[in-house]
Amino acid sequence: MKECKKDAKLETKCLHAGYTPKNGDPRQIPIVQSTTYCFDSTQHIADLFDMPTEPMYSRFANPTCDAVEKKIAALEGGVGAMLCSSGQAANMLAILNVCSAGDSFISVSSIYGGSVNLFAVTLKRFGIECIWVDINATEDEIAAAFKQNTKCIFGETLANPALTVFDIEKFANVAHANHVPLIVDNTFCTPILCRPFEFGCDIVTHSTTKYMDGHAIQGGGIIVDSGKFNWAASGKFPDFVQPDESYHGISYTESFGEMAYIIKARMQLMRDFGCYMAAHSAFLLNMGLETLAVRMPQYCKNALTVAKWLTENDMVESVSYPGLESDPYHDLAMKYMPDGCSGVISFVIKGGRETAMHFMDSLELASNVVHVADIRTCVLHPASETHRQLTDEQLVAAGINAGMIRLSVGLENVNDIIADLKQAFDKTRA
């Protein structure tokens, strides 16, 4: 077989990118269930420590993972990628690859609660400051938040669970004017709905646990490098340019060029943190990726139908779904994700926290789980669950109301989904 062409459509890349079987090879990506690899000479291994072009130990790389990394990089339009054990690990390493103790970075406040805690608490313990800005801030307001030690900007294409839309071009303009990269978590959109690199983003992250996997069977994350940011020209990233004494004096920009970022992440951070995805998990992830381009349009279609139905329910205070023409982020959504806004809806039920919990407990088809972006419809109460660790002020900044319910619309028949919601509303009203 010939390799998947770079200009192939996304549907084709979902099936063929990353792995090309040779004559007599398995058609499906094989699971290489081994931590170690044998070599004929000591020099070969030594050379790999200088130029990591093939797997040598599965804390760094694995052939199964490598194929999936290449597939996701192809889908996003990047030059390379690195799988991680979770989306949290991916976001942590993405930041740590550019920030050290004494540095700062900017993030919009409308992001996943776990990321808020990671940035505001854990990274603070590492001596890294997160500077928060409003997602609707102007370019001047974002620029004013910069400090001399600010090393990147972070945002989510679609915020979890506020469903705000991140203006990629606006934040990219400010980041690049200040000679730093823009990192975007593209979990809810996936590259099927939005490709942030096309709008100026430099680094993309995903929780592959969500739509990419789709079946709630294994956790994972990934970092994808666009290869477009000029680390040497920036002048703010000596760790990329100067010799790395912890890695044989290599200069990442000189030795790896456009792949400097992702190689540095692998050979410094994955080496030391070891939060790499297992081969079997990567194999299962690939099974989800193969149907991603088929699943995403149906999620969007179902969710838009449900969102419209919710807007007409007298027990619903508000509905957040950028696919709705009435949504304040609709215009941005049509710019960045014109083919759909994922299957996730956030709505506020009248009556607050207790009413929301009663409604969720009354659902029969939808699962009440700590998960999202699944093939099956599921619900979650952010204020009590995923964002429980946030203060009241942080909840407001993240766009979360005590009566907010995150509804992840699945691939069931949409009439069955609506019927389940209706009976739950009826029980709650009674």
Coordinates of C-alpha atoms in Angstrom, one line a residue:
M1 CA 0.0 0.0 0.0
K2 CA 1.0 3.6 -0.6
E3 CA 1.0 6.1 2.2
C4 CA -2.0 8.3 2.8
K5 CA -1.6 11.5 0.8
K6 CA -1.2 14.7 2.7
D7 CA -4.0 16.3 0.7
A8 CA -6.4 13.4 1.4
K9 CA -9.8 14.4 3.0
L10 CA -10.3 14.0 6.7
E11 CA -12.6 11.0 6.3
T12 CA -9.8 9.2 4.4
K13 CA -7.1 10.3 7.0
C14 CA -9.2 8.9 9.8
L15 CA -8.9 5.5 8.2
H16 CA -5.5 5.5 6.5
A17 CA -3.1 8.1 8.0
G18 CA -0.4 7.1 10.4
Y19 CA 0.1 3.5 9.4
T20 CA 0.9 2.0 6.0
P21 CA 1.1 -1.8 6.0
K22 CA 3.9 -3.4 3.9
N23 CA 3.5 -6.6 1.9
G24 CA 2.2 -9.3 4.3
D25 CA 1.8 -6.9 7.3
P26 CA -1.4 -6.7 9.4
R27 CA -4.1 -4.5 7.9
Q28 CA -4.9 -3.0 11.3
I29 CA -2.4 -1.2 13.4
P30 CA -0.8 -4.0 15.5
I31 CA -0.5 -3.7 19.3
V32 CA 3.2 -3.7 20.2
Q33 CA 2.9 -4.8 23.8
S34 CA 6.5 -4.4 24.8
T35 CA 8.4 -1.9 27.0
T36 CA 11.7 -2.7 25.3
Y37 CA 13.2 -3.1 21.8
C38 CA 16.3 -5.1 20.7
F39 CA 19.2 -3.6 18.8
D40 CA 22.2 -5.2 17.2
S41 CA 24.7 -2.7 18.5
T42 CA 25.3 -0.4 21.5
Q43 CA 26.1 2.4 19.0
H44 CA 22.6 2.1 17.5
I45 CA 21.1 2.8 20.9
A46 CA 23.5 5.6 21.6
D47 CA 22.6 7.2 18.3
L48 CA 18.9 7.0 19.2
F49 CA 19.6 9.0 22.4
D50 CA 21.1 11.7 20.2
M51 CA 18.5 11.5 17.4
P52 CA 15.2 9.7 18.6
T53 CA 14.0 8.5 15.2
E54 CA 12.6 5.2 16.3
P55 CA 11.3 3.6 19.6
M56 CA 13.9 2.6 22.1
Y57 CA 11.8 2.4 25.3
S58 CA 8.1 2.7 25.8
R59 CA 8.2 5.6 28.2
F60 CA 9.3 7.7 25.3
A61 CA 7.6 6.0 22.3
N62 CA 5.9 2.9 21.1
P63 CA 5.2 1.7 17.5
T64 CA 1.4 1.5 18.1
C65 CA 1.3 4.9 19.8
D66 CA 3.6 6.3 17.0
A67 CA 1.0 5.3 14.3
V68 CA -1.8 7.0 16.2
E69 CA 0.3 10.1 16.9
K70 CA 1.0 10.4 13.2
K71 CA -2.7 10.0 12.4
I72 CA -3.8 12.7 14.7
A73 CA -1.0 15.0 13.6
A74 CA -2.2 14.5 10.0
L75 CA -5.8 15.3 11.0
E76 CA -4.8 18.5 12.7
G77 CA -2.3 19.5 10.0
G78 CA 0.7 19.3 12.4
V79 CA 4.3 18.1 12.0
G80 CA 4.3 15.8 15.0
A81 CA 2.4 14.7 18.1
M82 CA 2.9 13.1 21.5
L83 CA 0.3 10.9 23.2
C84 CA -0.2 11.3 27.0
S85 CA -2.0 9.3 29.6
S86 CA -4.8 11.9 29.9
G87 CA -6.0 15.3 28.6
Q88 CA -4.8 16.8 31.9
A89 CA -1.3 15.4 31.3
A90 CA -1.3 16.8 27.8
N91 CA -2.2 20.3 29.0
M92 CA 0.3 20.2 31.8
L93 CA 3.2 19.1 29.6
A94 CA 2.1 21.6 26.9
I95 CA 2.5 24.5 29.4
L96 CA 5.6 23.1 31.1
N97 CA 7.4 22.8 27.8
V98 CA 7.5 26.6 27.5
C99 CA 7.2 27.7 31.1
S100 CA 9.6 27.3 34.0
A101 CA 9.6 28.5 37.6
G102 CA 9.4 32.3 37.6
D103 CA 7.4 32.4 34.3
S104 CA 3.8 33.2 33.7
F105 CA 1.2 32.4 31.0
I106 CA -2.2 33.8 30.1
S107 CA -5.4 31.7 30.0
V108 CA -9.0 32.6 29.4
S109 CA -11.1 31.9 32.5
S110 CA -13.8 30.1 30.6
I111 CA -12.2 26.6 30.5
Y112 CA -12.6 23.2 32.1
G113 CA -12.6 23.2 35.9
G114 CA -9.8 20.6 36.1
S115 CA -7.6 22.9 34.0
V116 CA -8.5 25.9 36.2
N117 CA -7.3 24.0 39.2
L118 CA -4.1 22.8 37.4
F119 CA -3.3 26.3 36.3
A120 CA -4.3 28.2 39.5
V121 CA -3.1 25.8 42.2
T122 CA -0.7 23.1 41.0
L123 CA 1.4 25.1 38.5
K124 CA 1.5 27.9 41.1
R125 CA 3.2 25.4 43.4
F126 CA 5.8 25.0 40.5
G127 CA 6.4 28.7 40.6
I128 CA 4.4 29.3 37.4
E129 CA 1.7 32.1 37.4
C130 CA -1.5 31.9 35.4
I131 CA -2.8 35.3 34.4
W132 CA -6.6 35.1 33.8
V133 CA -8.4 37.1 31.1
D134 CA -12.0 37.2 30.0
I135 CA -12.7 35.2 26.9
N136 CA -14.4 38.4 25.4
A137 CA -11.4 40.6 26.2
T138 CA -10.2 42.9 23.4
E139 CA -6.8 42.6 21.9
D140 CA -5.6 45.6 23.9
E141 CA -6.9 44.1 27.2
I142 CA -5.2 40.8 26.4
A143 CA -1.9 42.6 25.6
A144 CA -2.2 44.6 28.8
A145 CA -2.2 41.3 30.8
F146 CA 1.3 40.4 29.5
K147 CA 4.3 40.5 31.8
Q148 CA 7.9 40.4 30.8
N149 CA 8.0 36.7 31.8
T150 CA 4.7 35.6 30.0
K151 CA 5.5 32.6 27.7
C152 CA 2.1 31.6 26.1
I153 CA -1.6 32.0 25.8
F154 CA -4.1 29.1 26.4
G155 CA -7.8 28.6 25.5
E156 CA -10.4 26.0 24.5
T157 CA -12.1 26.1 21.1
L158 CA -15.4 25.3 22.9
A159 CA -15.2 25.8 26.6
N160 CA -16.2 22.9 28.9
P161 CA -19.0 23.4 30.1
A162 CA -19.7 27.1 29.3
L163 CA -19.8 26.5 25.5
T164 CA -18.1 29.8 24.9
V165 CA -16.2 30.0 21.6
F166 CA -12.6 31.0 21.7
D167 CA -11.6 33.6 19.1
I168 CA -8.5 31.9 17.9
E169 CA -7.3 34.6 15.4
K170 CA -7.7 37.4 18.0
F171 CA -5.7 35.6 20.7
A172 CA -3.1 34.4 18.1
N173 CA -2.5 37.9 16.9
V174 CA -1.8 39.1 20.5
A175 CA 0.4 36.1 21.2
H176 CA 2.5 36.5 18.1
A177 CA 2.8 40.3 18.6
N178 CA 4.4 39.4 21.9
H179 CA 6.5 36.6 20.4
V180 CA 4.9 33.7 22.3
P181 CA 2.8 30.7 21.1
L182 CA -0.9 30.1 21.3
I183 CA -2.0 26.8 22.8
V184 CA -5.6 25.6 22.1
D185 CA -7.4 22.7 23.6
N186 CA -9.5 21.4 20.7
T187 CA -11.2 18.5 22.6
F188 CA -14.9 19.3 21.9
C189 CA -14.4 20.2 18.3
T190 CA -11.9 17.6 17.2
P191 CA -10.2 18.4 13.8
I192 CA -13.4 17.3 12.1
L193 CA -15.1 20.5 13.2
C194 CA -12.2 22.9 13.7
R195 CA -8.5 23.0 12.8
P196 CA -7.0 25.7 15.0
F197 CA -3.7 25.7 13.1
E198 CA -5.5 27.2 10.1
F199 CA -6.3 30.3 12.2
G200 CA -2.9 31.0 13.8
C201 CA -2.7 28.5 16.7
D202 CA 0.7 27.0 17.3
I203 CA 0.1 24.0 19.6
V204 CA -3.1 21.9 19.9
T205 CA -4.1 19.6 22.8
H206 CA -6.9 17.1 23.2
S207 CA -8.4 14.9 25.8
T208 CA -8.6 11.9 23.5
T209 CA -10.8 10.3 26.2
K210 CA -13.7 12.3 24.7
Y211 CA -14.9 12.3 21.1
M212 CA -11.7 10.9 19.6
D213 CA -12.2 7.7 21.7
G214 CA -16.0 8.1 21.7
H215 CA -16.8 4.9 23.6
A216 CA -15.7 5.7 27.2
I217 CA -13.2 2.8 27.3
Q218 CA -9.9 4.4 28.0
G219 CA -8.3 7.7 29.0
G220 CA -5.8 9.7 27.0
G221 CA -4.5 13.0 25.7
I222 CA -2.3 14.3 23.0
I223 CA -0.2 17.4 22.1
V224 CA 0.1 18.3 18.4
D225 CA 2.8 20.7 17.1
S226 CA 2.1 22.9 14.2
G227 CA 5.8 23.4 13.5
K228 CA 5.1 27.0 12.6
F229 CA 6.3 28.9 15.7
N230 CA 9.9 30.2 15.3
W231 CA 11.4 29.5 18.7
A232 CA 14.8 30.8 17.9
A233 CA 13.5 34.1 16.4
S234 CA 11.2 34.7 19.4
G235 CA 14.1 35.4 21.8
K236 CA 12.1 34.2 24.7
F237 CA 12.9 30.5 24.7
P238 CA 16.6 29.9 25.3
D239 CA 15.8 26.3 26.4
F240 CA 14.9 25.6 22.8
V241 CA 18.1 27.2 21.4
Q242 CA 20.9 26.7 23.9
P243 CA 22.4 23.2 24.5
D244 CA 20.3 21.0 26.8
E245 CA 22.9 19.7 29.2
S246 CA 20.4 17.1 30.4
Y247 CA 20.3 15.6 26.9
H248 CA 23.8 15.5 25.5
G249 CA 24.0 19.2 24.8
I250 CA 21.5 19.1 22.0
S251 CA 20.0 22.3 20.7
Y252 CA 16.4 21.5 19.8
T253 CA 16.0 24.2 17.2
E254 CA 19.3 23.3 15.4
S255 CA 18.8 19.6 15.6
F256 CA 15.1 19.2 14.9
G257 CA 14.0 22.4 13.2
E258 CA 10.2 22.7 12.9
M259 CA 9.7 19.7 15.3
A260 CA 11.7 21.4 18.1
Y261 CA 8.7 21.8 20.4
I262 CA 7.4 18.2 20.2
I263 CA 10.8 16.6 20.4
K264 CA 11.7 18.7 23.4
A265 CA 8.4 17.7 25.1
R266 CA 9.2 14.0 24.5
M267 CA 12.8 14.0 25.4
Q268 CA 12.6 16.3 28.4
L269 CA 9.2 16.0 29.9
M270 CA 7.9 12.6 28.9
R271 CA 11.3 11.3 29.9
D272 CA 10.9 12.7 33.4
F273 CA 7.2 12.5 34.0
G274 CA 6.6 9.2 32.2
C275 CA 2.8 9.9 31.6
Y276 CA 2.8 8.1 28.2
M277 CA -0.2 6.3 26.8
A278 CA -0.1 2.5 26.8
A279 CA 0.0 0.6 23.5
H280 CA -3.3 -1.1 24.0
S281 CA -5.0 2.2 24.9
A282 CA -3.6 3.7 21.6
F283 CA -5.0 0.7 19.7
L284 CA -8.4 1.3 21.2
L285 CA -8.1 5.0 20.5
N286 CA -7.4 4.3 16.9
M287 CA -10.7 2.3 16.6
G288 CA -12.5 5.5 17.7
L289 CA -10.6 7.7 15.3
E290 CA -11.6 5.5 12.4
T291 CA -15.3 6.6 12.8
L292 CA -14.7 10.1 14.0
A293 CA -15.5 11.8 10.7
V294 CA -18.8 9.8 10.6
R295 CA -19.8 10.4 14.2
M296 CA -19.1 14.1 14.6
P297 CA -21.8 15.4 12.1
Q298 CA -24.4 13.2 13.7
Y299 CA -23.6 14.5 17.2
C300 CA -24.0 18.0 15.9
K301 CA -27.3 17.3 14.1
N302 CA -28.8 15.6 17.2
A303 CA -27.5 18.4 19.6
L304 CA -28.9 21.2 17.5
T305 CA -32.3 19.5 17.4
V306 CA -32.2 19.0 21.2
A307 CA -31.0 22.6 21.8
K308 CA -33.9 24.0 19.8
W309 CA -36.3 21.9 21.8
L310 CA -34.8 23.0 25.1
T311 CA -35.3 26.7 24.2
E312 CA -39.0 26.1 24.0
N313 CA -39.3 24.4 27.5
D314 CA -40.8 26.6 30.2
M315 CA -38.6 25.0 32.9
V316 CA -35.4 26.1 31.1
E317 CA -33.9 29.4 32.0
S318 CA -31.3 29.5 29.3
V319 CA -29.5 27.3 26.7
S320 CA -25.9 27.6 25.7
Y321 CA -25.2 26.1 22.3
P322 CA -23.3 28.1 19.7
G323 CA -25.1 26.3 16.9
L324 CA -28.3 28.3 17.9
E325 CA -28.7 31.5 15.9
S326 CA -29.7 33.2 19.2
D327 CA -26.5 32.2 21.0
P328 CA -24.1 35.1 21.6
Y329 CA -21.2 33.0 20.2
H330 CA -23.0 31.9 17.0
D331 CA -21.1 34.2 14.6
L332 CA -17.7 33.0 16.0
A333 CA -18.9 29.4 15.8
M334 CA -19.8 29.9 12.1
K335 CA -16.3 31.2 11.5
Y336 CA -14.4 28.5 13.3
M337 CA -16.7 25.5 13.2
P338 CA -19.2 26.0 10.3
D339 CA -20.0 22.3 10.1
G340 CA -21.3 22.0 13.7
C341 CA -20.6 22.8 17.3
S342 CA -20.3 19.3 18.8
G343 CA -22.9 17.3 20.7
V344 CA -22.4 19.2 24.1
I345 CA -25.1 21.5 25.3
S346 CA -25.2 23.5 28.6
F347 CA -28.6 24.6 29.9
V348 CA -29.8 26.2 33.1
I349 CA -32.9 24.7 34.7
K350 CA -35.2 27.0 36.8
G351 CA -35.0 26.2 40.5
G352 CA -31.2 26.0 40.9
R353 CA -29.0 23.2 42.2
E354 CA -31.6 21.0 43.9
T355 CA -34.0 21.1 40.9
A356 CA -31.1 20.3 38.5
M357 CA -30.1 17.3 40.6
H358 CA -33.7 16.1 40.8
F359 CA -34.0 16.4 37.0
M360 CA -30.9 14.4 36.4
D361 CA -31.9 11.7 38.8
S362 CA -35.1 11.4 36.8
L363 CA -33.5 10.6 33.5
E364 CA -33.8 7.0 32.2
L365 CA -32.0 6.9 28.9
A366 CA -29.3 9.4 29.6
S367 CA -26.5 8.3 31.9
N368 CA -25.6 10.4 35.0
V369 CA -21.8 10.0 34.7
V370 CA -18.6 12.0 35.1
H371 CA -17.9 12.0 31.4
V372 CA -18.8 13.9 28.2
A373 CA -18.5 13.5 24.4
D374 CA -19.6 9.8 24.4
I375 CA -21.6 7.8 21.8
R376 CA -24.3 7.6 24.5
T377 CA -26.2 10.6 25.9
C378 CA -25.0 11.6 29.4
V379 CA -25.4 14.4 31.8
L380 CA -23.4 16.1 34.5
H381 CA -23.9 18.8 37.1
P382 CA -20.7 21.0 36.9
A383 CA -21.2 23.0 40.1
S384 CA -21.5 19.8 42.2
E385 CA -19.0 17.6 40.2
T386 CA -16.3 18.6 37.7
H387 CA -16.1 22.2 39.0
R388 CA -16.7 21.4 42.7
Q389 CA -13.2 22.6 43.6
L390 CA -13.8 26.1 42.3
T391 CA -14.8 29.1 44.4
D392 CA -18.0 30.9 43.7
E393 CA -16.1 33.6 42.0
Q394 CA -14.3 31.1 39.8
L395 CA -17.6 29.4 38.9
V396 CA -18.9 32.8 37.7
A397 CA -15.7 33.4 35.7
A398 CA -16.0 30.0 34.1
G399 CA -19.6 30.8 33.1
I400 CA -21.2 28.2 35.5
N401 CA -24.5 28.6 37.2
A402 CA -25.7 26.4 40.1
G403 CA -28.6 25.2 38.0
M404 CA -26.5 24.5 34.9
I405 CA -26.6 21.0 33.5
R406 CA -24.1 19.8 30.9
L407 CA -25.9 17.6 28.4
S408 CA -23.8 15.5 26.1
V409 CA -26.1 14.4 23.3
G410 CA -25.2 10.9 22.0
L411 CA -26.0 9.0 18.8
E412 CA -29.3 7.5 19.9
N413 CA -32.4 8.4 17.9
V414 CA -33.0 12.1 18.7
N415 CA -36.7 11.5 19.3
D416 CA -35.8 9.0 22.0
I417 CA -33.4 11.5 23.6
I418 CA -36.1 14.2 23.6
A419 CA -38.6 11.8 25.0
D420 CA -36.3 11.0 27.9
L421 CA -35.7 14.7 28.6
K422 CA -39.5 15.3 28.5
Q423 CA -40.4 12.6 31.0
A424 CA -37.6 13.9 33.4
F425 CA -39.0 17.4 33.1
D426 CA -42.5 16.1 33.9
K427 CA -41.3 14.3 37.0
T428 CA -39.4 17.3 38.2
R429 CA -42.3 19.6 37.6
A430 CA -44.6 17.3 39.5

